[in-house]
PDB file of C-alpha atoms in Angstrom:
ATOM      1  CA  MET A  28     138.985-114.352 127.401  1.00  0.00           C
ATOM      2  CA  SER A  29     141.079-117.500 127.173  1.00  0.00           C
ATOM      3  CA  THR A  30     143.857-118.020 124.672  1.00  0.00           C
ATOM      4  CA  ASP A  31     141.879-120.765 122.947  1.00  0.00           C
ATOM      5  CA  SER A  32     138.875-118.456 122.535  1.00  0.00           C
ATOM      6  CA  LEU A  33     141.062-115.715 121.077  1.00  0.00           C
ATOM      7  CA  TYR A  34     142.600-118.208 118.697  1.00  0.00           C
ATOM      8  CA  GLN A  35     139.197-119.411 117.480  1.00  0.00           C
ATOM      9  CA  GLU A  36     137.968-115.844 117.018  1.00  0.00           C
ATOM     10  CA  LEU A  37     141.096-114.987 115.065  1.00  0.00           C
ATOM     11  CA  ARG A  38     140.552-117.983 112.811  1.00  0.00           C
ATOM     12  CA  GLY A  39     136.935-116.902 112.382  1.00  0.00           C
ATOM     13  CA  ASN A  40     137.975-113.368 111.446  1.00  0.00           C
ATOM     14  CA  LEU A  41     140.416-114.665 108.862  1.00  0.00           C
ATOM     15  CA  ALA A  42     137.686-116.854 107.380  1.00  0.00           C
ATOM     16  CA  VAL A  43     135.235-113.929 107.182  1.00  0.00           C
ATOM     17  CA  LEU A  44     137.908-111.859 105.432  1.00  0.00           C
ATOM     18  CA  ARG A  45     138.535-114.803 103.085  1.00  0.00           C
ATOM     19  CA  LEU A  46     142.186-114.955 104.099  1.00  0.00           C
ATOM     20  CA  CYS A  47     142.210-118.713 103.761  1.00  0.00           C
ATOM     21  CA  ALA A  48     145.954-119.129 103.341  1.00  0.00           C
ATOM     22  CA  MET A  49     146.604-117.087 106.484  1.00  0.00           C
ATOM     23  CA  ALA A  50     144.074-119.160 108.425  1.00  0.00           C
ATOM     24  CA  GLU A  51     145.781-122.383 107.369  1.00  0.00           C
ATOM     25  CA  ALA A  52     149.233-121.052 108.192  1.00  0.00           C
ATOM     26  CA  LEU A  53     148.201-119.550 111.551  1.00  0.00           C
ATOM     27  CA  PRO A  54     148.965-122.534 113.869  1.00  0.00           C
ATOM     28  CA  GLU A  55     152.462-123.062 112.483  1.00  0.00           C
ATOM     29  CA  ALA A  56     153.160-119.318 112.426  1.00  0.00           C
ATOM     30  CA  LEU A  57     152.100-118.950 116.077  1.00  0.00           C
ATOM     31  CA  GLU A  58     154.265-121.874 117.146  1.00  0.00           C
ATOM     32  CA  ARG A  59     157.288-120.518 115.249  1.00  0.00           C
ATOM     33  CA  ALA A  60     156.794-117.028 116.647  1.00  0.00           C
ATOM     34  CA  SER A  61     156.654-118.422 120.183  1.00  0.00           C
ATOM     35  CA  LYS A  62     159.808-120.487 119.769  1.00  0.00           C
ATOM     36  CA  GLU A  63     161.788-117.741 118.020  1.00  0.00           C
ATOM     37  CA  LYS A  64     160.322-114.979 120.203  1.00  0.00           C
ATOM     38  CA  ARG A  65     159.396-112.914 117.177  1.00  0.00           C
ATOM     39  CA  SER A  66     157.991-109.422 117.448  1.00  0.00           C
ATOM     40  CA  HIS A  67     154.378-108.747 116.590  1.00  0.00           C
ATOM     41  CA  CYS A  68     155.426-107.077 113.340  1.00  0.00           C
ATOM     42  CA  ALA A  69     157.621-109.996 112.305  1.00  0.00           C
ATOM     43  CA  PHE A  70     154.840-112.439 113.085  1.00  0.00           C
ATOM     44  CA  LEU A  71     152.266-110.493 111.058  1.00  0.00           C
ATOM     45  CA  LYS A  72     154.709-110.042 108.193  1.00  0.00           C
ATOM     46  CA  SER A  73     155.382-113.778 107.926  1.00  0.00           C
ATOM     47  CA  LEU A  74     151.673-114.527 108.124  1.00  0.00           C
ATOM     48  CA  THR A  75     150.656-111.979 105.487  1.00  0.00           C
ATOM     49  CA  ASP A  76     153.457-113.183 103.214  1.00  0.00           C
ATOM     50  CA  VAL A  77     151.687-116.522 103.022  1.00  0.00           C
ATOM     51  CA  GLU A  78     148.437-114.868 101.949  1.00  0.00           C
ATOM     52  CA  VAL A  79     150.126-112.622  99.403  1.00  0.00           C
ATOM     53  CA  GLU A  80     151.847-115.623  97.848  1.00  0.00           C
ATOM     54  CA  ALA A  81     148.570-117.531  97.670  1.00  0.00           C
ATOM     55  CA  VAL A  82     146.709-114.581  96.125  1.00  0.00           C
ATOM     56  CA  THR A  83     149.478-114.043  93.581  1.00  0.00           C
ATOM     57  CA  GLU A  84     149.422-117.692  92.571  1.00  0.00           C
ATOM     58  CA  ARG A  85     145.628-117.708  92.221  1.00  0.00           C
ATOM     59  CA  ARG A  86     145.819-114.608  90.037  1.00  0.00           C
ATOM     60  CA  ARG A  87     148.554-116.160  87.902  1.00  0.00           C
ATOM     61  CA  GLN A  88     146.478-119.302  87.404  1.00  0.00           C
ATOM     62  CA  SER A  89     143.466-117.178  86.466  1.00  0.00           C
ATOM     63  CA  LEU A  90     145.527-115.204  83.947  1.00  0.00           C
ATOM     64  CA  GLU A  91     146.890-118.434  82.498  1.00  0.00           C
ATOM     65  CA  ARG A  92     143.407-119.914  82.069  1.00  0.00           C
ATOM     66  CA  PHE A  93     142.256-116.737  80.340  1.00  0.00           C
ATOM     67  CA  ALA A  94     145.306-116.598  78.038  1.00  0.00           C
ATOM     68  CA  LYS A  95     144.557-119.973  76.370  1.00  0.00           C
ATOM     69  CA  LEU A  96     148.213-120.596  75.547  1.00  0.00           C
ATOM     70  CA  PRO A  97     148.678-123.634  73.268  1.00  0.00           C
ATOM     71  CA  ALA A  98     151.758-124.973  75.086  1.00  0.00           C
ATOM     72  CA  PRO A  99     153.582-124.570  78.437  1.00  0.00           C
ATOM     73  CA  TRP A 100     156.754-123.200  76.802  1.00  0.00           C
ATOM     74  CA  ARG A 101     159.106-120.834  78.574  1.00  0.00           C
ATOM     75  CA  ILE A 102     162.092-119.017  77.143  1.00  0.00           C
ATOM     76  CA  SER A 103     164.386-121.515  78.884  1.00  0.00           C
ATOM     77  CA  ASP A 104     162.900-124.166  76.574  1.00  0.00           C
ATOM     78  CA  PHE A 105     163.930-122.329  73.397  1.00  0.00           C
ATOM     79  CA  THR A 106     167.123-123.738  71.854  1.00  0.00           C
ATOM     80  CA  PHE A 107     168.970-120.720  70.505  1.00  0.00           C
ATOM     81  CA  ASP A 108     171.744-122.946  69.152  1.00  0.00           C
ATOM     82  CA  ALA A 109     169.228-124.518  66.785  1.00  0.00           C
ATOM     83  CA  GLN A 110     168.365-121.058  65.413  1.00  0.00           C
ATOM     84  CA  PRO A 111     171.670-119.141  65.363  1.00  0.00           C
ATOM     85  CA  ALA A 112     170.122-116.392  63.211  1.00  0.00           C
ATOM     86  CA  VAL A 113     167.864-115.355  66.099  1.00  0.00           C
ATOM     87  CA  ASP A 114     169.157-112.289  67.922  1.00  0.00           C
ATOM     88  CA  ARG A 115     169.341-113.703  71.445  1.00  0.00           C
ATOM     89  CA  GLN A 116     170.063-110.326  73.000  1.00  0.00           C
ATOM     90  CA  MET A 117     166.960-108.839  71.396  1.00  0.00           C
ATOM     91  CA  VAL A 118     164.794-111.747  72.545  1.00  0.00           C
ATOM     92  CA  GLU A 119     166.104-111.427  76.093  1.00  0.00           C
ATOM     93  CA  GLU A 120     165.356-107.709  75.994  1.00  0.00           C
ATOM     94  CA  LEU A 121     161.810-108.450  74.857  1.00  0.00           C
ATOM     95  CA  MET A 122     161.430-110.850  77.769  1.00  0.00           C
ATOM     96  CA  THR A 123     161.883-107.881  80.144  1.00  0.00           C
ATOM     97  CA  LEU A 124     158.459-106.729  78.820  1.00  0.00           C
ATOM     98  CA  SER A 125     159.575-103.107  78.633  1.00  0.00           C
ATOM     99  CA  PHE A 126     157.701-102.809  75.333  1.00  0.00           C
ATOM    100  CA  LEU A 127     154.399-103.142  77.224  1.00  0.00           C
ATOM    101  CA  GLU A 128     154.969 -99.823  78.943  1.00  0.00           C
ATOM    102  CA  ASP A 129     154.341 -97.798  75.781  1.00  0.00           C
ATOM    103  CA  ALA A 130     152.112-100.319  73.955  1.00  0.00           C
ATOM    104  CA  THR A 131     154.811-101.206  71.424  1.00  0.00           C
ATOM    105  CA  ASN A 132     154.173-104.148  69.108  1.00  0.00           C
ATOM    106  CA  VAL A 133     156.423-107.157  68.484  1.00  0.00           C
ATOM    107  CA  LEU A 134     156.661-108.934  65.131  1.00  0.00           C
ATOM    108  CA  PHE A 135     158.144-112.362  64.459  1.00  0.00           C
ATOM    109  CA  ILE A 136     158.666-113.025  60.744  1.00  0.00           C
ATOM    110  CA  GLY A 137     159.856-116.237  59.127  1.00  0.00           C
ATOM    111  CA  PRO A 138     158.938-119.435  57.305  1.00  0.00           C
ATOM    112  CA  PRO A 139     157.098-122.254  59.080  1.00  0.00           C
ATOM    113  CA  GLY A 140     158.974-124.280  61.671  1.00  0.00           C
ATOM    114  CA  VAL A 141     161.603-121.761  62.789  1.00  0.00           C
ATOM    115  CA  GLY A 142     160.177-121.049  66.255  1.00  0.00           C
ATOM    116  CA  LYS A 143     157.965-117.990  65.822  1.00  0.00           C
ATOM    117  CA  THR A 144     155.032-119.455  67.728  1.00  0.00           C
ATOM    118  CA  MET A 145     157.282-120.743  70.497  1.00  0.00           C
ATOM    119  CA  LEU A 146     158.874-117.323  71.001  1.00  0.00           C
ATOM    120  CA  ALA A 147     155.458-115.664  71.003  1.00  0.00           C
ATOM    121  CA  VAL A 148     154.150-118.127  73.598  1.00  0.00           C
ATOM    122  CA  CYS A 149     157.274-117.618  75.726  1.00  0.00           C
ATOM    123  CA  LEU A 150     156.659-113.883  75.592  1.00  0.00           C
ATOM    124  CA  ALA A 151     153.038-114.419  76.612  1.00  0.00           C
ATOM    125  CA  ARG A 152     154.137-116.671  79.476  1.00  0.00           C
ATOM    126  CA  ALA A 153     156.511-113.991  80.758  1.00  0.00           C
ATOM    127  CA  SER A 154     153.674-111.459  80.544  1.00  0.00           C
ATOM    128  CA  ILE A 155     151.390-113.710  82.599  1.00  0.00           C
ATOM    129  CA  ASP A 156     154.089-114.297  85.224  1.00  0.00           C
ATOM    130  CA  ALA A 157     154.477-110.517  85.494  1.00  0.00           C
ATOM    131  CA  GLY A 158     150.750-110.194  86.232  1.00  0.00           C
ATOM    132  CA  TYR A 159     149.598-108.809  82.874  1.00  0.00           C
ATOM    133  CA  ARG A 160     146.354-109.863  81.233  1.00  0.00           C
ATOM    134  CA  THR A 161     147.365-111.767  78.106  1.00  0.00           C
ATOM    135  CA  TYR A 162     145.485-113.571  75.363  1.00  0.00           C
ATOM    136  CA  TYR A 163     146.583-115.929  72.568  1.00  0.00           C
ATOM    137  CA  THR A 164     144.727-116.540  69.336  1.00  0.00           C
ATOM    138  CA  THR A 165     145.474-117.467  65.773  1.00  0.00           C
ATOM    139  CA  ALA A 166     144.675-114.910  63.095  1.00  0.00           C
ATOM    140  CA  ALA A 167     142.144-117.268  61.524  1.00  0.00           C
ATOM    141  CA  ASP A 168     140.332-117.868  64.819  1.00  0.00           C
ATOM    142  CA  LEU A 169     140.274-114.165  65.678  1.00  0.00           C
ATOM    143  CA  ALA A 170     138.795-113.296  62.302  1.00  0.00           C
ATOM    144  CA  ALA A 171     136.218-116.091  62.539  1.00  0.00           C
ATOM    145  CA  ARG A 172     135.111-115.028  66.026  1.00  0.00           C
ATOM    146  CA  CYS A 173     134.780-111.399  64.964  1.00  0.00           C
ATOM    147  CA  HIS A 174     132.794-112.366  61.883  1.00  0.00           C
ATOM    148  CA  ARG A 175     130.474-114.559  63.949  1.00  0.00           C
ATOM    149  CA  ALA A 176     130.051-111.772  66.522  1.00  0.00           C
ATOM    150  CA  ALA A 177     129.077-109.337  63.764  1.00  0.00           C
ATOM    151  CA  LEU A 178     126.402-111.718  62.500  1.00  0.00           C
ATOM    152  CA  GLU A 179     125.054-112.178  66.038  1.00  0.00           C
ATOM    153  CA  GLY A 180     125.056-108.471  66.900  1.00  0.00           C
ATOM    154  CA  ARG A 181     127.965-108.756  69.360  1.00  0.00           C
ATOM    155  CA  TRP A 182     130.558-106.791  67.394  1.00  0.00           C
ATOM    156  CA  ALA A 183     131.144-104.089  70.023  1.00  0.00           C
ATOM    157  CA  THR A 184     131.460-106.706  72.770  1.00  0.00           C
ATOM    158  CA  MET A 185     134.006-108.673  70.767  1.00  0.00           C
ATOM    159  CA  MET A 186     136.044-105.540  70.031  1.00  0.00           C
ATOM    160  CA  ARG A 187     136.139-104.739  73.757  1.00  0.00           C
ATOM    161  CA  PHE A 188     137.265-108.291  74.493  1.00  0.00           C
ATOM    162  CA  PHE A 189     140.250-108.067  72.165  1.00  0.00           C
ATOM    163  CA  ALA A 190     141.066-104.535  73.293  1.00  0.00           C
ATOM    164  CA  ASN A 191     141.284-105.533  76.956  1.00  0.00           C
ATOM    165  CA  PRO A 192     144.470-107.680  77.251  1.00  0.00           C
ATOM    166  CA  ARG A 193     147.720-105.857  77.903  1.00  0.00           C
ATOM    167  CA  LEU A 194     149.344-108.256  75.420  1.00  0.00           C
ATOM    168  CA  LEU A 195     147.472-109.858  72.537  1.00  0.00           C
ATOM    169  CA  VAL A 196     149.286-112.627  70.650  1.00  0.00           C
ATOM    170  CA  ILE A 197     148.039-113.127  67.074  1.00  0.00           C
ATOM    171  CA  ASP A 198     149.668-116.212  65.616  1.00  0.00           C
ATOM    172  CA  GLU A 199     149.953-117.518  62.052  1.00  0.00           C
ATOM    173  CA  LEU A 200     148.921-114.460  60.053  1.00  0.00           C
ATOM    174  CA  GLY A 201     149.129-115.323  56.369  1.00  0.00           C
ATOM    175  CA  TYR A 202     149.118-119.110  56.692  1.00  0.00           C
ATOM    176  CA  LEU A 203     145.503-119.411  55.544  1.00  0.00           C
ATOM    177  CA  PRO A 204     143.618-117.281  53.004  1.00  0.00           C
ATOM    178  CA  MET A 205     141.158-114.813  54.501  1.00  0.00           C
ATOM    179  CA  ALA A 206     137.919-113.461  53.164  1.00  0.00           C
ATOM    180  CA  GLN A 207     137.688-109.683  52.900  1.00  0.00           C
ATOM    181  CA  GLU A 208     135.328-109.417  55.885  1.00  0.00           C
ATOM    182  CA  ALA A 209     137.601-111.535  58.083  1.00  0.00           C
ATOM    183  CA  ALA A 210     140.678-109.505  57.172  1.00  0.00           C
ATOM    184  CA  ALA A 211     138.775-106.286  57.851  1.00  0.00           C
ATOM    185  CA  ALA A 212     137.920-107.564  61.338  1.00  0.00           C
ATOM    186  CA  LEU A 213     141.577-108.344  61.993  1.00  0.00           C
ATOM    187  CA  PHE A 214     142.535-104.876  60.810  1.00  0.00           C
ATOM    188  CA  GLN A 215     139.953-103.338  63.142  1.00  0.00           C
ATOM    189  CA  VAL A 216     141.389-105.184  66.161  1.00  0.00           C
ATOM    190  CA  ILE A 217     144.920-104.030  65.353  1.00  0.00           C
ATOM    191  CA  SER A 218     143.796-100.453  64.767  1.00  0.00           C
ATOM    192  CA  GLN A 219     141.805-100.117  67.973  1.00  0.00           C
ATOM    193  CA  ARG A 220     144.725-101.367  70.080  1.00  0.00           C
ATOM    194  CA  TYR A 221     147.100 -98.762  68.681  1.00  0.00           C
ATOM    195  CA  LEU A 222     148.883 -97.019  71.587  1.00  0.00           C
ATOM    196  CA  LYS A 223     146.567 -98.811  74.035  1.00  0.00           C
ATOM    197  CA  GLY A 224     147.930-102.357  74.198  1.00  0.00           C
ATOM    198  CA  SER A 225     150.728-104.399  72.680  1.00  0.00           C
ATOM    199  CA  ILE A 226     150.353-107.029  69.984  1.00  0.00           C
ATOM    200  CA  CYS A 227     152.774-109.876  69.312  1.00  0.00           C
ATOM    201  CA  LEU A 228     152.208-110.925  65.713  1.00  0.00           C
ATOM    202  CA  THR A 229     153.750-113.937  63.979  1.00  0.00           C
ATOM    203  CA  THR A 230     153.636-114.314  60.218  1.00  0.00           C
ATOM    204  CA  ASN A 231     155.291-116.095  57.327  1.00  0.00           C
ATOM    205  CA  LEU A 232     154.846-112.987  55.175  1.00  0.00           C
ATOM    206  CA  SER A 233     157.702-110.619  54.467  1.00  0.00           C
ATOM    207  CA  VAL A 234     156.760-106.946  54.621  1.00  0.00           C
ATOM    208  CA  GLY A 235     157.137-106.657  50.866  1.00  0.00           C
ATOM    209  CA  LYS A 236     154.652-109.474  50.276  1.00  0.00           C
ATOM    210  CA  ALA A 237     151.802-107.686  52.027  1.00  0.00           C
ATOM    211  CA  HIS A 238     150.300-106.316  48.824  1.00  0.00           C
ATOM    212  CA  THR A 239     150.778-109.598  46.997  1.00  0.00           C
ATOM    213  CA  PHE A 240     148.893-111.402  49.754  1.00  0.00           C
ATOM    214  CA  GLY A 241     146.107-108.863  49.682  1.00  0.00           C
ATOM    215  CA  ARG A 242     145.756-109.024  45.901  1.00  0.00           C
ATOM    216  CA  THR A 243     145.591-112.831  46.080  1.00  0.00           C
ATOM    217  CA  CYS A 244     142.680-112.606  48.518  1.00  0.00           C
ATOM    218  CA  ALA A 245     140.973-110.081  46.266  1.00  0.00           C
ATOM    219  CA  ARG A 246     141.348-112.410  43.280  1.00  0.00           C
ATOM    220  CA  ARG A 247     139.912-115.281  45.333  1.00  0.00           C
ATOM    221  CA  ARG A 248     136.913-113.130  46.187  1.00  0.00           C
ATOM    222  CA  LEU A 249     136.448-112.181  42.517  1.00  0.00           C
ATOM    223  CA  LYS A 250     136.481-115.849  41.624  1.00  0.00           C
ATOM    224  CA  ASP A 251     133.854-116.614  44.285  1.00  0.00           C
ATOM    225  CA  THR A 252     131.538-113.640  43.762  1.00  0.00           C
ATOM    226  CA  GLY A 253     132.045-112.572  40.150  1.00  0.00           C
ATOM    227  CA  PRO A 254     133.284-109.255  38.700  1.00  0.00           C
ATOM    228  CA  SER A 255     130.869-107.189  40.770  1.00  0.00           C
ATOM    229  CA  GLY A 256     132.379-108.533  43.986  1.00  0.00           C
ATOM    230  CA  GLY A 257     128.944-108.488  45.595  1.00  0.00           C
ATOM    231  CA  PRO A 258     128.350-105.936  48.313  1.00  0.00           C
ATOM    232  CA  GLY A 259     132.040-105.704  49.225  1.00  0.00           C
ATOM    233  CA  GLN A 260     133.399-105.109  45.685  1.00  0.00           C
ATOM    234  CA  ALA A 261     136.756-106.866  45.771  1.00  0.00           C
ATOM    235  CA  PRO A 262     138.533-104.975  42.929  1.00  0.00           C
ATOM    236  CA  GLY A 263     141.168-102.664  44.365  1.00  0.00           C
ATOM    237  CA  VAL A 264     140.555-103.830  47.926  1.00  0.00           C
ATOM    238  CA  ASP A 265     143.809-104.878  49.640  1.00  0.00           C
ATOM    239  CA  VAL A 266     142.585-105.442  53.163  1.00  0.00           C
ATOM    240  CA  VAL A 267     144.980-108.179  54.273  1.00  0.00           C
ATOM    241  CA  GLY A 268     147.907-106.308  52.793  1.00  0.00           C
ATOM    242  CA  LYS A 269     146.711-103.278  54.731  1.00  0.00           C
ATOM    243  CA  VAL A 270     146.606-105.329  57.931  1.00  0.00           C
ATOM    244  CA  VAL A 271     150.222-106.413  57.541  1.00  0.00           C
ATOM    245  CA  ASN A 272     151.460-102.985  56.521  1.00  0.00           C
ATOM    246  CA  GLU A 273     149.478-101.270  59.284  1.00  0.00           C
ATOM    247  CA  ALA A 274     150.999-103.489  61.953  1.00  0.00           C
ATOM    248  CA  PHE A 275     154.487-103.529  60.441  1.00  0.00           C
ATOM    249  CA  GLY A 276     154.698 -99.956  59.231  1.00  0.00           C
ATOM    250  CA  PHE A 277     152.861 -97.767  61.710  1.00  0.00           C
ATOM    251  CA  HIS A 278     152.444 -99.716  64.916  1.00  0.00           C
ATOM    252  CA  ALA A 279     155.776-101.497  65.270  1.00  0.00           C
ATOM    253  CA  GLU A 280     158.854-100.294  67.064  1.00  0.00           C
ATOM    254  CA  ARG A 281     160.685-103.607  67.215  1.00  0.00           C
ATOM    255  CA  LEU A 282     161.092-106.104  64.418  1.00  0.00           C
ATOM    256  CA  THR A 283     162.648-109.501  65.154  1.00  0.00           C
ATOM    257  CA  ASP A 284     163.172-110.259  61.488  1.00  0.00           C
ATOM    258  CA  HIS A 285     166.158-112.535  62.017  1.00  0.00           C
ATOM    259  CA  LEU A 286     163.825-115.476  61.493  1.00  0.00           C
ATOM    260  CA  GLY A 287     162.898-114.122  58.055  1.00  0.00           C
ATOM    261  CA  VAL A 288     164.384-115.541  54.874  1.00  0.00           C
ATOM    262  CA  GLU A 289     163.710-114.019  51.459  1.00  0.00           C
ATOM    263  CA  GLY A 290     165.391-115.446  48.390  1.00  0.00           C
ATOM    264  CA  GLY A 291     167.945-117.241  50.530  1.00  0.00           C
ATOM    265  CA  HIS A 292     169.067-114.053  52.288  1.00  0.00           C
ATOM    266  CA  GLU A 293     168.235-113.104  55.852  1.00  0.00           C
ATOM    267  CA  VAL A 294     166.837-109.634  56.338  1.00  0.00           C
ATOM    268  CA  HIS A 295     168.766-107.746  59.001  1.00  0.00           C
ATOM    269  CA  ASP A 296     168.828-104.119  57.915  1.00  0.00           C
ATOM    270  CA  ALA A 297     166.977-101.398  56.078  1.00  0.00           C
ATOM    271  CA  SER A 298     168.597-102.070  52.702  1.00  0.00           C
ATOM    272  CA  GLY A 299     167.687-105.765  52.854  1.00  0.00           C
ATOM    273  CA  ALA A 300     164.143-104.988  53.918  1.00  0.00           C
ATOM    274  CA  GLN A 301     163.835-102.336  51.222  1.00  0.00           C
ATOM    275  CA  ALA A 302     164.832-104.883  48.599  1.00  0.00           C
ATOM    276  CA  LEU A 303     161.711-106.859  49.396  1.00  0.00           C
ATOM    277  CA  GLY A 304     159.633-104.093  47.836  1.00  0.00           C
ATOM    278  CA  GLY A 305     156.505-102.305  48.983  1.00  0.00           C
ATOM    279  CA  TYR A 306     156.368 -99.394  51.433  1.00  0.00           C
ATOM    280  CA  PRO A 307     160.168 -98.902  51.514  1.00  0.00           C
ATOM    281  CA  SER A 308     160.103 -95.900  53.837  1.00  0.00           C
ATOM    282  CA  ARG A 309     157.953 -97.647  56.435  1.00  0.00           C
ATOM    283  CA  VAL A 310     159.963-100.861  56.234  1.00  0.00           C
ATOM    284  CA  GLU A 311     163.192 -98.904  56.535  1.00  0.00           C
ATOM    285  CA  HIS A 312     161.952 -97.103  59.633  1.00  0.00           C
ATOM    286  CA  VAL A 313     161.026-100.354  61.388  1.00  0.00           C
ATOM    287  CA  ALA A 314     164.166-102.246  60.405  1.00  0.00           C
ATOM    288  CA  GLU A 315     166.471 -99.445  61.492  1.00  0.00           C
ATOM    289  CA  VAL A 316     164.956 -99.475  64.959  1.00  0.00           C
ATOM    290  CA  CYS A 317     166.021-103.120  65.341  1.00  0.00           C
ATOM    291  CA  ARG A 318     169.682-102.752  64.452  1.00  0.00           C
TER     292      ARG A 318
END
């Protein structure tokens, strides 16, 4: 069999195996191997490297499309000098993604405009680059999708969808009021991911305001439905507060609370967090881990 015939058969085999990048790189790789008198192993290694790189890039692009990130931010784009209160060492440690190994959660707390969303997106970008399935959503959108799925009989499917990513970013918790059903859906997502997948949560709520936020939602529901609260009975129900406390108190091992400001004082330790009120033992446990 002639060399040309062998070459064409090799190209055909690569096409059948869907090794498109290798097929495209084959002519140049053969010419280089001939000039440099490479061994068979060296030739195959250089050729397969091309395919591995192409497959990795296709997978990264697929993960990025799935993630639905709102911006192309990377950690190199974050200006730490503009936010000196941010613990740069802690952020850099988070960017190693070691917290994904044991399904630890990450919480960014602070008022609007301090960079919580940007840090969360940067973390998601690092997760994608590392090959992890990642998904971004706002708390309001997540709750709305879950509520719609429940009405359409797709609740179990939606729960599986949000349970699947290795990292789930839930942005802007607390920025908009939530109905009881929507908050309950959010709580269910957080609960089912416990010890199975990591959540990066951003919120403008301090830990101590969780109950206040929940009571506000309950009062809104009372106003809308009357004293009976309809089928859900709002009195005494503190679902949104439970969501925040569940994520902050039980499921969190790291708390980047340096973005948080309460009464003009940054919260950096257990005593400061305790002063915010509400669940002092749980808040103390989380804050101490971050020292």
